[in-house]
Amino acid sequence: MIYTLTLNPSVDYVVHLDRFVSGMTNRTIEEEYTIGGKGINVSCILAELGVQSTAWGFTAGFTGEAIEQGLKERGICSEFIRLKDGISRINVKLMADTETEINAQGPRIAKHDFEQLLQKTDAIRDGDTIVLAGSIPKTLCDTAYERILERIGGRRVRIVVDATQKLLLNCLPYQPFLIKPNRQELSELFGREVRDFQDMERCAKSLMEQGARNVIVSLGGEGAVLLAEDGKTYHSHTLRQKVLNTVGAGDSMVAGFLAGYEQTADYHYALQLGAACGNATAFSKRLAKKETIQDVFEKLVQGG
């Protein structure tokens, strides 16, 4: 089983405008609601690929109900802990000539709520996968991921960490199966601009020396590179199509890689499927559907 954790899920209110002018009344040309959160995005793409997962996290209020219902409609199992107070956050995404996001803080998560989550992780068994994705809400201690990883220690579990900066670094001693920084995140981690492939490779190898088993570095329009625990480096390219959306593209890559690896245990295939999922979401208004993923995958395999 693959478990995805989203500590602070959301309802994303996406509004499309011809242009956005600060300080003025702006009229939308299109608007939509979708459930959001990095772990939830991973579960959604896994479902498109026919891979079962269980979504964990915290929900509250009417927006929390909408999140759970949205997953149910997609055939995704969810076992969220319901908080008594507050509402799950609503994030506003303005899509005009540029993308602008306004992300809410979300409800307060009490100590006893987090203890319930820790108890839930006792269901994880050898061979399962857990995806820790996104930031930690301000109402939780910044060692939340570490406490989860300590709790499941001793079990043969694939750990995936999709986080940034110190939050990622603190998880490396637990030898995560996969991490996925992009070039900008590598620069932030190492305190310098990562300019070329050689420097990127050195940074990725350093993260492996600190505990990561496999490192995917997403390079935007230049594709992605995987430094794998088998000692090899794998490459994927990207298709040259119009990018409609960047929200969830990285999460889609994680989901595709996990699905591909579970199916074949082949790193090259897993990276190709991951790249296809990331590309497909970038070419879609929302998270990609299986038909788009399949089309992009075939084109990538054929060399674009």
PDB file of C-alpha atoms in Angstrom:
ATOM      1  CA  MET A   1       0.000   0.000   0.000  1.00  0.00           C
ATOM      2  CA  ILE A   2       1.076   3.549  -0.708  1.00  0.00           C
ATOM      3  CA  TYR A   3       0.130   6.066   1.962  1.00  0.00           C
ATOM      4  CA  THR A   4       0.259   9.769   1.147  1.00  0.00           C
ATOM      5  CA  LEU A   5       0.364  12.366   3.889  1.00  0.00           C
ATOM      6  CA  THR A   6      -0.949  15.898   3.459  1.00  0.00           C
ATOM      7  CA  LEU A   7      -0.857  17.669   6.808  1.00  0.00           C
ATOM      8  CA  ASN A   8      -2.611  20.786   5.521  1.00  0.00           C
ATOM      9  CA  PRO A   9      -4.874  19.938   2.541  1.00  0.00           C
ATOM     10  CA  SER A  10      -6.916  22.590   0.808  1.00  0.00           C
ATOM     11  CA  VAL A  11      -9.701  23.514  -1.507  1.00  0.00           C
ATOM     12  CA  ASP A  12      -8.045  25.451  -4.308  1.00  0.00           C
ATOM     13  CA  TYR A  13     -10.110  28.226  -5.857  1.00  0.00           C
ATOM     14  CA  VAL A  14      -8.606  28.798  -9.287  1.00  0.00           C
ATOM     15  CA  VAL A  15      -9.635  31.954 -11.147  1.00  0.00           C
ATOM     16  CA  HIS A  16      -8.623  32.777 -14.708  1.00  0.00           C
ATOM     17  CA  LEU A  17      -8.353  36.390 -15.848  1.00  0.00           C
ATOM     18  CA  ASP A  18      -7.218  38.081 -19.042  1.00  0.00           C
ATOM     19  CA  ARG A  19      -4.946  40.152 -16.807  1.00  0.00           C
ATOM     20  CA  PHE A  20      -4.655  41.019 -13.132  1.00  0.00           C
ATOM     21  CA  VAL A  21      -4.398  44.656 -12.002  1.00  0.00           C
ATOM     22  CA  SER A  22      -3.547  45.264  -8.354  1.00  0.00           C
ATOM     23  CA  GLY A  23      -5.858  47.662  -6.513  1.00  0.00           C
ATOM     24  CA  MET A  24      -8.636  47.359  -9.118  1.00  0.00           C
ATOM     25  CA  THR A  25     -11.780  45.254  -9.506  1.00  0.00           C
ATOM     26  CA  ASN A  26     -10.828  42.254 -11.658  1.00  0.00           C
ATOM     27  CA  ARG A  27     -13.398  40.137 -13.523  1.00  0.00           C
ATOM     28  CA  THR A  28     -12.797  36.448 -14.052  1.00  0.00           C
ATOM     29  CA  ILE A  29     -13.296  34.709 -17.381  1.00  0.00           C
ATOM     30  CA  GLU A  30     -13.346  31.252 -15.822  1.00  0.00           C
ATOM     31  CA  GLU A  31     -13.191  29.776 -12.340  1.00  0.00           C
ATOM     32  CA  GLU A  32     -13.008  26.337 -10.810  1.00  0.00           C
ATOM     33  CA  TYR A  33     -12.609  24.548  -7.513  1.00  0.00           C
ATOM     34  CA  THR A  34     -10.347  21.597  -6.917  1.00  0.00           C
ATOM     35  CA  ILE A  35      -8.981  19.755  -3.916  1.00  0.00           C
ATOM     36  CA  GLY A  36      -5.304  20.358  -3.303  1.00  0.00           C
ATOM     37  CA  GLY A  37      -2.224  19.442  -1.335  1.00  0.00           C
ATOM     38  CA  LYS A  38       0.953  17.693  -2.460  1.00  0.00           C
ATOM     39  CA  GLY A  39       0.135  14.295  -1.008  1.00  0.00           C
ATOM     40  CA  ILE A  40      -3.419  14.472  -2.348  1.00  0.00           C
ATOM     41  CA  ASN A  41      -2.034  15.289  -5.795  1.00  0.00           C
ATOM     42  CA  VAL A  42       0.162  12.185  -5.621  1.00  0.00           C
ATOM     43  CA  SER A  43      -2.861  10.044  -4.716  1.00  0.00           C
ATOM     44  CA  CYS A  44      -4.894  11.522  -7.583  1.00  0.00           C
ATOM     45  CA  ILE A  45      -2.251  10.730 -10.204  1.00  0.00           C
ATOM     46  CA  LEU A  46      -1.709   7.243  -8.766  1.00  0.00           C
ATOM     47  CA  ALA A  47      -5.444   6.654  -9.204  1.00  0.00           C
ATOM     48  CA  GLU A  48      -5.182   7.702 -12.868  1.00  0.00           C
ATOM     49  CA  LEU A  49      -2.435   5.101 -13.252  1.00  0.00           C
ATOM     50  CA  GLY A  50      -4.530   2.400 -11.603  1.00  0.00           C
ATOM     51  CA  VAL A  51      -2.470   2.295  -8.406  1.00  0.00           C
ATOM     52  CA  GLN A  52      -4.289   2.233  -5.080  1.00  0.00           C
ATOM     53  CA  SER A  53      -3.281   4.560  -2.265  1.00  0.00           C
ATOM     54  CA  THR A  54      -4.637   5.808   1.039  1.00  0.00           C
ATOM     55  CA  ALA A  55      -4.596   9.536   1.783  1.00  0.00           C
ATOM     56  CA  TRP A  56      -3.820  10.659   5.340  1.00  0.00           C
ATOM     57  CA  GLY A  57      -3.856  14.075   6.952  1.00  0.00           C
ATOM     58  CA  PHE A  58      -6.154  16.452   8.809  1.00  0.00           C
ATOM     59  CA  THR A  59      -9.440  18.011   7.688  1.00  0.00           C
ATOM     60  CA  ALA A  60     -11.863  20.429   9.319  1.00  0.00           C
ATOM     61  CA  GLY A  61     -15.196  22.120   8.636  1.00  0.00           C
ATOM     62  CA  PHE A  62     -17.180  22.240   5.402  1.00  0.00           C
ATOM     63  CA  THR A  63     -14.034  22.504   3.284  1.00  0.00           C
ATOM     64  CA  GLY A  64     -12.685  19.376   4.929  1.00  0.00           C
ATOM     65  CA  GLU A  65     -15.875  17.566   3.958  1.00  0.00           C
ATOM     66  CA  ALA A  66     -15.405  18.776   0.375  1.00  0.00           C
ATOM     67  CA  ILE A  67     -11.847  17.405   0.328  1.00  0.00           C
ATOM     68  CA  GLU A  68     -12.936  13.989   1.546  1.00  0.00           C
ATOM     69  CA  GLN A  69     -15.863  13.902  -0.881  1.00  0.00           C
ATOM     70  CA  GLY A  70     -13.578  14.911  -3.760  1.00  0.00           C
ATOM     71  CA  LEU A  71     -11.278  11.980  -3.061  1.00  0.00           C
ATOM     72  CA  LYS A  72     -14.209   9.604  -2.723  1.00  0.00           C
ATOM     73  CA  GLU A  73     -15.485  10.662  -6.149  1.00  0.00           C
ATOM     74  CA  ARG A  74     -12.068   9.787  -7.576  1.00  0.00           C
ATOM     75  CA  GLY A  75     -12.164   6.337  -5.992  1.00  0.00           C
ATOM     76  CA  ILE A  76      -9.371   7.189  -3.552  1.00  0.00           C
ATOM     77  CA  CYS A  77      -9.438   5.852  -0.018  1.00  0.00           C
ATOM     78  CA  SER A  78      -8.911   8.525   2.636  1.00  0.00           C
ATOM     79  CA  GLU A  79      -8.488   8.233   6.382  1.00  0.00           C
ATOM     80  CA  PHE A  80      -8.255  11.840   7.520  1.00  0.00           C
ATOM     81  CA  ILE A  81      -8.350  12.883  11.138  1.00  0.00           C
ATOM     82  CA  ARG A  82     -11.232  15.312  11.595  1.00  0.00           C
ATOM     83  CA  LEU A  83     -10.403  18.383  13.660  1.00  0.00           C
ATOM     84  CA  LYS A  84     -13.112  19.847  15.891  1.00  0.00           C
ATOM     85  CA  ASP A  85     -12.420  23.517  15.178  1.00  0.00           C
ATOM     86  CA  GLY A  86     -11.687  25.676  12.138  1.00  0.00           C
ATOM     87  CA  ILE A  87     -11.918  24.810   8.458  1.00  0.00           C
ATOM     88  CA  SER A  88      -9.496  23.273   6.014  1.00  0.00           C
ATOM     89  CA  ARG A  89      -7.826  26.072   4.126  1.00  0.00           C
ATOM     90  CA  ILE A  90      -8.958  27.705   0.909  1.00  0.00           C
ATOM     91  CA  ASN A  91      -6.117  28.673  -1.404  1.00  0.00           C
ATOM     92  CA  VAL A  92      -6.647  31.222  -4.159  1.00  0.00           C
ATOM     93  CA  LYS A  93      -4.745  30.818  -7.407  1.00  0.00           C
ATOM     94  CA  LEU A  94      -4.864  33.691  -9.903  1.00  0.00           C
ATOM     95  CA  MET A  95      -4.132  32.596 -13.471  1.00  0.00           C
ATOM     96  CA  ALA A  96      -3.480  35.608 -15.708  1.00  0.00           C
ATOM     97  CA  ASP A  97      -0.335  36.644 -17.579  1.00  0.00           C
ATOM     98  CA  THR A  98       1.472  35.226 -14.542  1.00  0.00           C
ATOM     99  CA  GLU A  99       0.429  32.776 -11.811  1.00  0.00           C
ATOM    100  CA  THR A 100      -0.178  34.194  -8.335  1.00  0.00           C
ATOM    101  CA  GLU A 101      -1.025  32.094  -5.286  1.00  0.00           C
ATOM    102  CA  ILE A 102      -2.531  33.140  -1.945  1.00  0.00           C
ATOM    103  CA  ASN A 103      -2.228  30.226   0.465  1.00  0.00           C
ATOM    104  CA  ALA A 104      -4.141  30.176   3.748  1.00  0.00           C
ATOM    105  CA  GLN A 105      -2.726  28.954   7.060  1.00  0.00           C
ATOM    106  CA  GLY A 106      -5.287  26.250   7.797  1.00  0.00           C
ATOM    107  CA  PRO A 107      -6.788  25.004  11.071  1.00  0.00           C
ATOM    108  CA  ARG A 108      -4.961  24.496  14.349  1.00  0.00           C
ATOM    109  CA  ILE A 109      -3.684  20.954  14.877  1.00  0.00           C
ATOM    110  CA  ALA A 110      -3.462  20.094  18.567  1.00  0.00           C
ATOM    111  CA  LYS A 111      -0.948  17.757  20.175  1.00  0.00           C
ATOM    112  CA  HIS A 112      -3.545  15.004  20.699  1.00  0.00           C
ATOM    113  CA  ASP A 113      -4.551  15.256  17.013  1.00  0.00           C
ATOM    114  CA  PHE A 114      -0.978  14.593  15.939  1.00  0.00           C
ATOM    115  CA  GLU A 115      -0.781  11.668  18.373  1.00  0.00           C
ATOM    116  CA  GLN A 116      -3.743  10.140  16.523  1.00  0.00           C
ATOM    117  CA  LEU A 117      -1.782  10.411  13.291  1.00  0.00           C
ATOM    118  CA  LEU A 118       1.223   8.705  14.843  1.00  0.00           C
ATOM    119  CA  GLN A 119      -1.005   5.853  15.973  1.00  0.00           C
ATOM    120  CA  LYS A 120      -2.402   5.570  12.452  1.00  0.00           C
ATOM    121  CA  THR A 121       1.092   4.944  11.071  1.00  0.00           C
ATOM    122  CA  ASP A 122       1.204   1.694  13.039  1.00  0.00           C
ATOM    123  CA  ALA A 123      -0.832   0.240  10.147  1.00  0.00           C
ATOM    124  CA  ILE A 124       2.195   0.549   7.820  1.00  0.00           C
ATOM    125  CA  ARG A 125       3.748  -2.810   7.010  1.00  0.00           C
ATOM    126  CA  ASP A 126       6.958  -4.054   5.379  1.00  0.00           C
ATOM    127  CA  GLY A 127       6.899  -3.280   1.661  1.00  0.00           C
ATOM    128  CA  ASP A 128       4.545  -0.307   2.000  1.00  0.00           C
ATOM    129  CA  THR A 129       5.376   3.233   0.873  1.00  0.00           C
ATOM    130  CA  ILE A 130       4.728   6.497   2.680  1.00  0.00           C
ATOM    131  CA  VAL A 131       4.903   9.853   0.926  1.00  0.00           C
ATOM    132  CA  LEU A 132       5.609  12.854   3.146  1.00  0.00           C
ATOM    133  CA  ALA A 133       4.782  15.839   0.985  1.00  0.00           C
ATOM    134  CA  GLY A 134       4.732  19.563   1.539  1.00  0.00           C
ATOM    135  CA  SER A 135       5.383  21.907   4.423  1.00  0.00           C
ATOM    136  CA  ILE A 136       4.443  21.456   8.073  1.00  0.00           C
ATOM    137  CA  PRO A 137       1.674  23.741   9.403  1.00  0.00           C
ATOM    138  CA  LYS A 138       2.749  26.358  11.920  1.00  0.00           C
ATOM    139  CA  THR A 139       0.657  24.768  14.648  1.00  0.00           C
ATOM    140  CA  LEU A 140       2.772  21.593  14.509  1.00  0.00           C
ATOM    141  CA  CYS A 141       6.379  21.261  15.638  1.00  0.00           C
ATOM    142  CA  ASP A 142       8.898  21.329  12.805  1.00  0.00           C
ATOM    143  CA  THR A 143      10.057  17.811  13.726  1.00  0.00           C
ATOM    144  CA  ALA A 144       6.698  16.257  12.753  1.00  0.00           C
ATOM    145  CA  TYR A 145       8.165  14.307   9.836  1.00  0.00           C
ATOM    146  CA  GLU A 146      11.038  13.049  11.953  1.00  0.00           C
ATOM    147  CA  ARG A 147       8.640  11.807  14.629  1.00  0.00           C
ATOM    148  CA  ILE A 148       6.690   9.906  11.977  1.00  0.00           C
ATOM    149  CA  LEU A 149       9.858   8.357  10.585  1.00  0.00           C
ATOM    150  CA  GLU A 150      11.017   7.388  14.077  1.00  0.00           C
ATOM    151  CA  ARG A 151       7.646   5.753  14.678  1.00  0.00           C
ATOM    152  CA  ILE A 152       7.908   3.527  11.603  1.00  0.00           C
ATOM    153  CA  GLY A 153      11.609   2.783  12.147  1.00  0.00           C
ATOM    154  CA  GLY A 154      12.596  -0.870  11.909  1.00  0.00           C
ATOM    155  CA  ARG A 155      10.082  -1.629   9.169  1.00  0.00           C
ATOM    156  CA  ARG A 156      11.112  -2.075   5.532  1.00  0.00           C
ATOM    157  CA  VAL A 157       9.145   0.911   4.259  1.00  0.00           C
ATOM    158  CA  ARG A 158       9.833   3.012   1.181  1.00  0.00           C
ATOM    159  CA  ILE A 159       9.981   6.595   2.382  1.00  0.00           C
ATOM    160  CA  VAL A 160       9.406   9.432  -0.079  1.00  0.00           C
ATOM    161  CA  VAL A 161      10.065  12.985   1.064  1.00  0.00           C
ATOM    162  CA  ASP A 162       8.964  15.886  -1.144  1.00  0.00           C
ATOM    163  CA  ALA A 163       9.889  18.867   1.011  1.00  0.00           C
ATOM    164  CA  THR A 164      12.359  21.738   0.996  1.00  0.00           C
ATOM    165  CA  GLN A 165      15.346  23.090   2.885  1.00  0.00           C
ATOM    166  CA  LYS A 166      15.828  22.014   6.518  1.00  0.00           C
ATOM    167  CA  LEU A 167      12.680  19.915   6.494  1.00  0.00           C
ATOM    168  CA  LEU A 168      14.185  17.728   3.767  1.00  0.00           C
ATOM    169  CA  LEU A 169      17.681  17.636   5.240  1.00  0.00           C
ATOM    170  CA  ASN A 170      16.383  16.474   8.628  1.00  0.00           C
ATOM    171  CA  CYS A 171      14.746  13.461   6.954  1.00  0.00           C
ATOM    172  CA  LEU A 172      17.895  12.255   5.180  1.00  0.00           C
ATOM    173  CA  PRO A 173      19.273  10.233   8.130  1.00  0.00           C
ATOM    174  CA  TYR A 174      16.189   8.002   7.781  1.00  0.00           C
ATOM    175  CA  GLN A 175      17.419   6.966   4.313  1.00  0.00           C
ATOM    176  CA  PRO A 176      14.410   7.957   2.204  1.00  0.00           C
ATOM    177  CA  PHE A 177      13.857   5.894  -0.911  1.00  0.00           C
ATOM    178  CA  LEU A 178      13.235   9.019  -2.988  1.00  0.00           C
ATOM    179  CA  ILE A 179      13.617  12.783  -2.809  1.00  0.00           C
ATOM    180  CA  LYS A 180      12.863  15.203  -5.661  1.00  0.00           C
ATOM    181  CA  PRO A 181      14.427  18.661  -5.406  1.00  0.00           C
ATOM    182  CA  ASN A 182      14.399  20.977  -8.404  1.00  0.00           C
ATOM    183  CA  ARG A 183      17.335  23.162  -9.407  1.00  0.00           C
ATOM    184  CA  GLN A 184      16.139  26.142  -7.363  1.00  0.00           C
ATOM    185  CA  GLU A 185      15.640  23.978  -4.276  1.00  0.00           C
ATOM    186  CA  LEU A 186      19.139  22.549  -4.691  1.00  0.00           C
ATOM    187  CA  SER A 187      20.492  26.099  -4.781  1.00  0.00           C
ATOM    188  CA  GLU A 188      18.637  26.901  -1.560  1.00  0.00           C
ATOM    189  CA  LEU A 189      19.895  23.732   0.110  1.00  0.00           C
ATOM    190  CA  PHE A 190      23.538  24.388  -0.727  1.00  0.00           C
ATOM    191  CA  GLY A 191      23.520  28.167  -0.436  1.00  0.00           C
ATOM    192  CA  ARG A 192      24.715  28.860  -3.982  1.00  0.00           C
ATOM    193  CA  GLU A 193      23.341  28.944  -7.487  1.00  0.00           C
ATOM    194  CA  VAL A 194      23.478  25.543  -9.141  1.00  0.00           C
ATOM    195  CA  ARG A 195      24.318  26.450 -12.720  1.00  0.00           C
ATOM    196  CA  ASP A 196      25.373  23.381 -14.693  1.00  0.00           C
ATOM    197  CA  PHE A 197      24.886  19.631 -14.786  1.00  0.00           C
ATOM    198  CA  GLN A 198      28.178  18.866 -13.065  1.00  0.00           C
ATOM    199  CA  ASP A 199      27.308  21.057 -10.099  1.00  0.00           C
ATOM    200  CA  MET A 200      23.813  19.595  -9.936  1.00  0.00           C
ATOM    201  CA  GLU A 201      25.282  16.090  -9.927  1.00  0.00           C
ATOM    202  CA  ARG A 202      27.682  16.968  -7.103  1.00  0.00           C
ATOM    203  CA  CYS A 203      24.797  18.327  -5.020  1.00  0.00           C
ATOM    204  CA  ALA A 204      22.656  15.254  -5.655  1.00  0.00           C
ATOM    205  CA  LYS A 205      25.528  12.936  -4.697  1.00  0.00           C
ATOM    206  CA  SER A 206      26.008  14.918  -1.499  1.00  0.00           C
ATOM    207  CA  LEU A 207      22.340  14.327  -0.614  1.00  0.00           C
ATOM    208  CA  MET A 208      22.862  10.616  -1.254  1.00  0.00           C
ATOM    209  CA  GLU A 209      25.888  10.609   1.021  1.00  0.00           C
ATOM    210  CA  GLN A 210      23.643  12.101   3.694  1.00  0.00           C
ATOM    211  CA  GLY A 211      21.152   9.268   3.346  1.00  0.00           C
ATOM    212  CA  ALA A 212      18.926   9.640   0.260  1.00  0.00           C
ATOM    213  CA  ARG A 213      18.790   6.448  -1.796  1.00  0.00           C
ATOM    214  CA  ASN A 214      17.502   7.971  -5.039  1.00  0.00           C
ATOM    215  CA  VAL A 215      17.466  11.621  -6.072  1.00  0.00           C
ATOM    216  CA  ILE A 216      15.421  13.054  -8.927  1.00  0.00           C
ATOM    217  CA  VAL A 217      16.365  16.589  -9.917  1.00  0.00           C
ATOM    218  CA  SER A 218      13.655  18.188 -12.029  1.00  0.00           C
ATOM    219  CA  LEU A 219      15.052  20.692 -14.507  1.00  0.00           C
ATOM    220  CA  GLY A 220      11.871  22.232 -15.892  1.00  0.00           C
ATOM    221  CA  GLY A 221      12.036  22.477 -19.664  1.00  0.00           C
ATOM    222  CA  GLU A 222      15.307  20.498 -19.694  1.00  0.00           C
ATOM    223  CA  GLY A 223      13.685  17.367 -18.297  1.00  0.00           C
ATOM    224  CA  ALA A 224      14.862  15.506 -15.229  1.00  0.00           C
ATOM    225  CA  VAL A 225      17.839  13.521 -13.968  1.00  0.00           C
ATOM    226  CA  LEU A 226      17.778  10.549 -11.601  1.00  0.00           C
ATOM    227  CA  LEU A 227      20.812   9.551  -9.580  1.00  0.00           C
ATOM    228  CA  ALA A 228      19.862   6.049  -8.493  1.00  0.00           C
ATOM    229  CA  GLU A 229      21.097   3.757  -5.763  1.00  0.00           C
ATOM    230  CA  ASP A 230      22.303   1.294  -8.418  1.00  0.00           C
ATOM    231  CA  GLY A 231      25.089   3.780  -9.167  1.00  0.00           C
ATOM    232  CA  LYS A 232      23.698   4.853 -12.529  1.00  0.00           C
ATOM    233  CA  THR A 233      22.417   8.220 -13.749  1.00  0.00           C
ATOM    234  CA  TYR A 234      19.235   8.278 -15.807  1.00  0.00           C
ATOM    235  CA  HIS A 235      17.892  11.118 -17.939  1.00  0.00           C
ATOM    236  CA  SER A 236      14.478  12.077 -19.253  1.00  0.00           C
ATOM    237  CA  HIS A 237      13.604  14.923 -21.561  1.00  0.00           C
ATOM    238  CA  THR A 238      10.448  16.970 -21.904  1.00  0.00           C
ATOM    239  CA  LEU A 239       8.058  17.648 -24.749  1.00  0.00           C
ATOM    240  CA  ARG A 240       7.935  21.080 -26.332  1.00  0.00           C
ATOM    241  CA  GLN A 241       4.315  21.990 -25.811  1.00  0.00           C
ATOM    242  CA  LYS A 242       2.520  24.953 -24.312  1.00  0.00           C
ATOM    243  CA  VAL A 243       2.558  24.872 -20.511  1.00  0.00           C
ATOM    244  CA  LEU A 244      -0.925  25.551 -19.145  1.00  0.00           C
ATOM    245  CA  ASN A 245      -0.338  24.772 -15.491  1.00  0.00           C
ATOM    246  CA  THR A 246       2.598  24.183 -13.146  1.00  0.00           C
ATOM    247  CA  VAL A 247       0.566  23.345 -10.016  1.00  0.00           C
ATOM    248  CA  GLY A 248       1.019  19.670  -9.174  1.00  0.00           C
ATOM    249  CA  ALA A 249       3.533  18.880 -11.917  1.00  0.00           C
ATOM    250  CA  GLY A 250       6.221  17.880  -9.423  1.00  0.00           C
ATOM    251  CA  ASP A 251       3.737  15.811  -7.416  1.00  0.00           C
ATOM    252  CA  SER A 252       2.690  14.114 -10.641  1.00  0.00           C
ATOM    253  CA  MET A 253       6.305  13.181 -11.327  1.00  0.00           C
ATOM    254  CA  VAL A 254       6.609  11.593  -7.887  1.00  0.00           C
ATOM    255  CA  ALA A 255       3.421   9.590  -8.434  1.00  0.00           C
ATOM    256  CA  GLY A 256       4.517   8.418 -11.866  1.00  0.00           C
ATOM    257  CA  PHE A 257       7.918   7.346 -10.601  1.00  0.00           C
ATOM    258  CA  LEU A 258       6.401   5.365  -7.732  1.00  0.00           C
ATOM    259  CA  ALA A 259       3.857   3.692 -10.009  1.00  0.00           C
ATOM    260  CA  GLY A 260       6.521   2.843 -12.562  1.00  0.00           C
ATOM    261  CA  TYR A 261       8.889   1.435  -9.972  1.00  0.00           C
ATOM    262  CA  GLU A 262       6.167  -0.624  -8.285  1.00  0.00           C
ATOM    263  CA  GLN A 263       5.234  -2.121 -11.646  1.00  0.00           C
ATOM    264  CA  THR A 264       8.722  -2.914 -12.943  1.00  0.00           C
ATOM    265  CA  ALA A 265      11.435  -2.163 -10.339  1.00  0.00           C
ATOM    266  CA  ASP A 266      13.187  -0.491 -13.289  1.00  0.00           C
ATOM    267  CA  TYR A 267      14.619   2.963 -12.612  1.00  0.00           C
ATOM    268  CA  HIS A 268      14.688   4.062 -16.236  1.00  0.00           C
ATOM    269  CA  TYR A 269      11.062   3.127 -16.826  1.00  0.00           C
ATOM    270  CA  ALA A 270      10.032   4.734 -13.530  1.00  0.00           C
ATOM    271  CA  LEU A 271      11.729   8.000 -14.453  1.00  0.00           C
ATOM    272  CA  GLN A 272      10.142   8.009 -17.902  1.00  0.00           C
ATOM    273  CA  LEU A 273       6.677   7.470 -16.449  1.00  0.00           C
ATOM    274  CA  GLY A 274       7.355  10.114 -13.821  1.00  0.00           C
ATOM    275  CA  ALA A 275       8.424  12.592 -16.480  1.00  0.00           C
ATOM    276  CA  ALA A 276       5.344  11.775 -18.552  1.00  0.00           C
ATOM    277  CA  CYS A 277       3.052  12.451 -15.598  1.00  0.00           C
ATOM    278  CA  GLY A 278       4.797  15.737 -14.815  1.00  0.00           C
ATOM    279  CA  ASN A 279       4.638  16.827 -18.451  1.00  0.00           C
ATOM    280  CA  ALA A 280       1.010  15.770 -18.802  1.00  0.00           C
ATOM    281  CA  THR A 281      -0.056  17.861 -15.814  1.00  0.00           C
ATOM    282  CA  ALA A 282       1.898  20.843 -17.133  1.00  0.00           C
ATOM    283  CA  PHE A 283      -0.005  20.534 -20.428  1.00  0.00           C
ATOM    284  CA  SER A 284      -3.391  20.304 -18.661  1.00  0.00           C
ATOM    285  CA  LYS A 285      -5.496  22.858 -16.821  1.00  0.00           C
ATOM    286  CA  ARG A 286      -5.635  20.558 -13.818  1.00  0.00           C
ATOM    287  CA  LEU A 287      -3.921  17.351 -12.760  1.00  0.00           C
ATOM    288  CA  ALA A 288      -3.449  15.117 -15.778  1.00  0.00           C
ATOM    289  CA  LYS A 289      -5.852  12.357 -16.767  1.00  0.00           C
ATOM    290  CA  LYS A 290      -4.710   8.887 -17.783  1.00  0.00           C
ATOM    291  CA  GLU A 291      -5.331   9.486 -21.500  1.00  0.00           C
ATOM    292  CA  THR A 292      -3.029  12.522 -21.538  1.00  0.00           C
ATOM    293  CA  ILE A 293      -0.409  10.697 -19.496  1.00  0.00           C
ATOM    294  CA  GLN A 294      -0.412   7.759 -21.911  1.00  0.00           C
ATOM    295  CA  ASP A 295      -0.127  10.049 -24.930  1.00  0.00           C
ATOM    296  CA  VAL A 296       2.782  11.985 -23.439  1.00  0.00           C
ATOM    297  CA  PHE A 297       4.519   8.793 -22.298  1.00  0.00           C
ATOM    298  CA  GLU A 298       4.396   7.325 -25.798  1.00  0.00           C
ATOM    299  CA  LYS A 299       5.826  10.502 -27.290  1.00  0.00           C
ATOM    300  CA  LEU A 300       8.615  10.632 -24.707  1.00  0.00           C
ATOM    301  CA  VAL A 301       9.548   7.016 -25.339  1.00  0.00           C
ATOM    302  CA  GLN A 302       9.627   7.735 -29.068  1.00  0.00           C
ATOM    303  CA  GLY A 303      11.921  10.674 -28.445  1.00  0.00           C
ATOM    304  CA  GLY A 304       9.256  13.438 -28.591  1.00  0.00           C
TER     305      GLY A 304
END
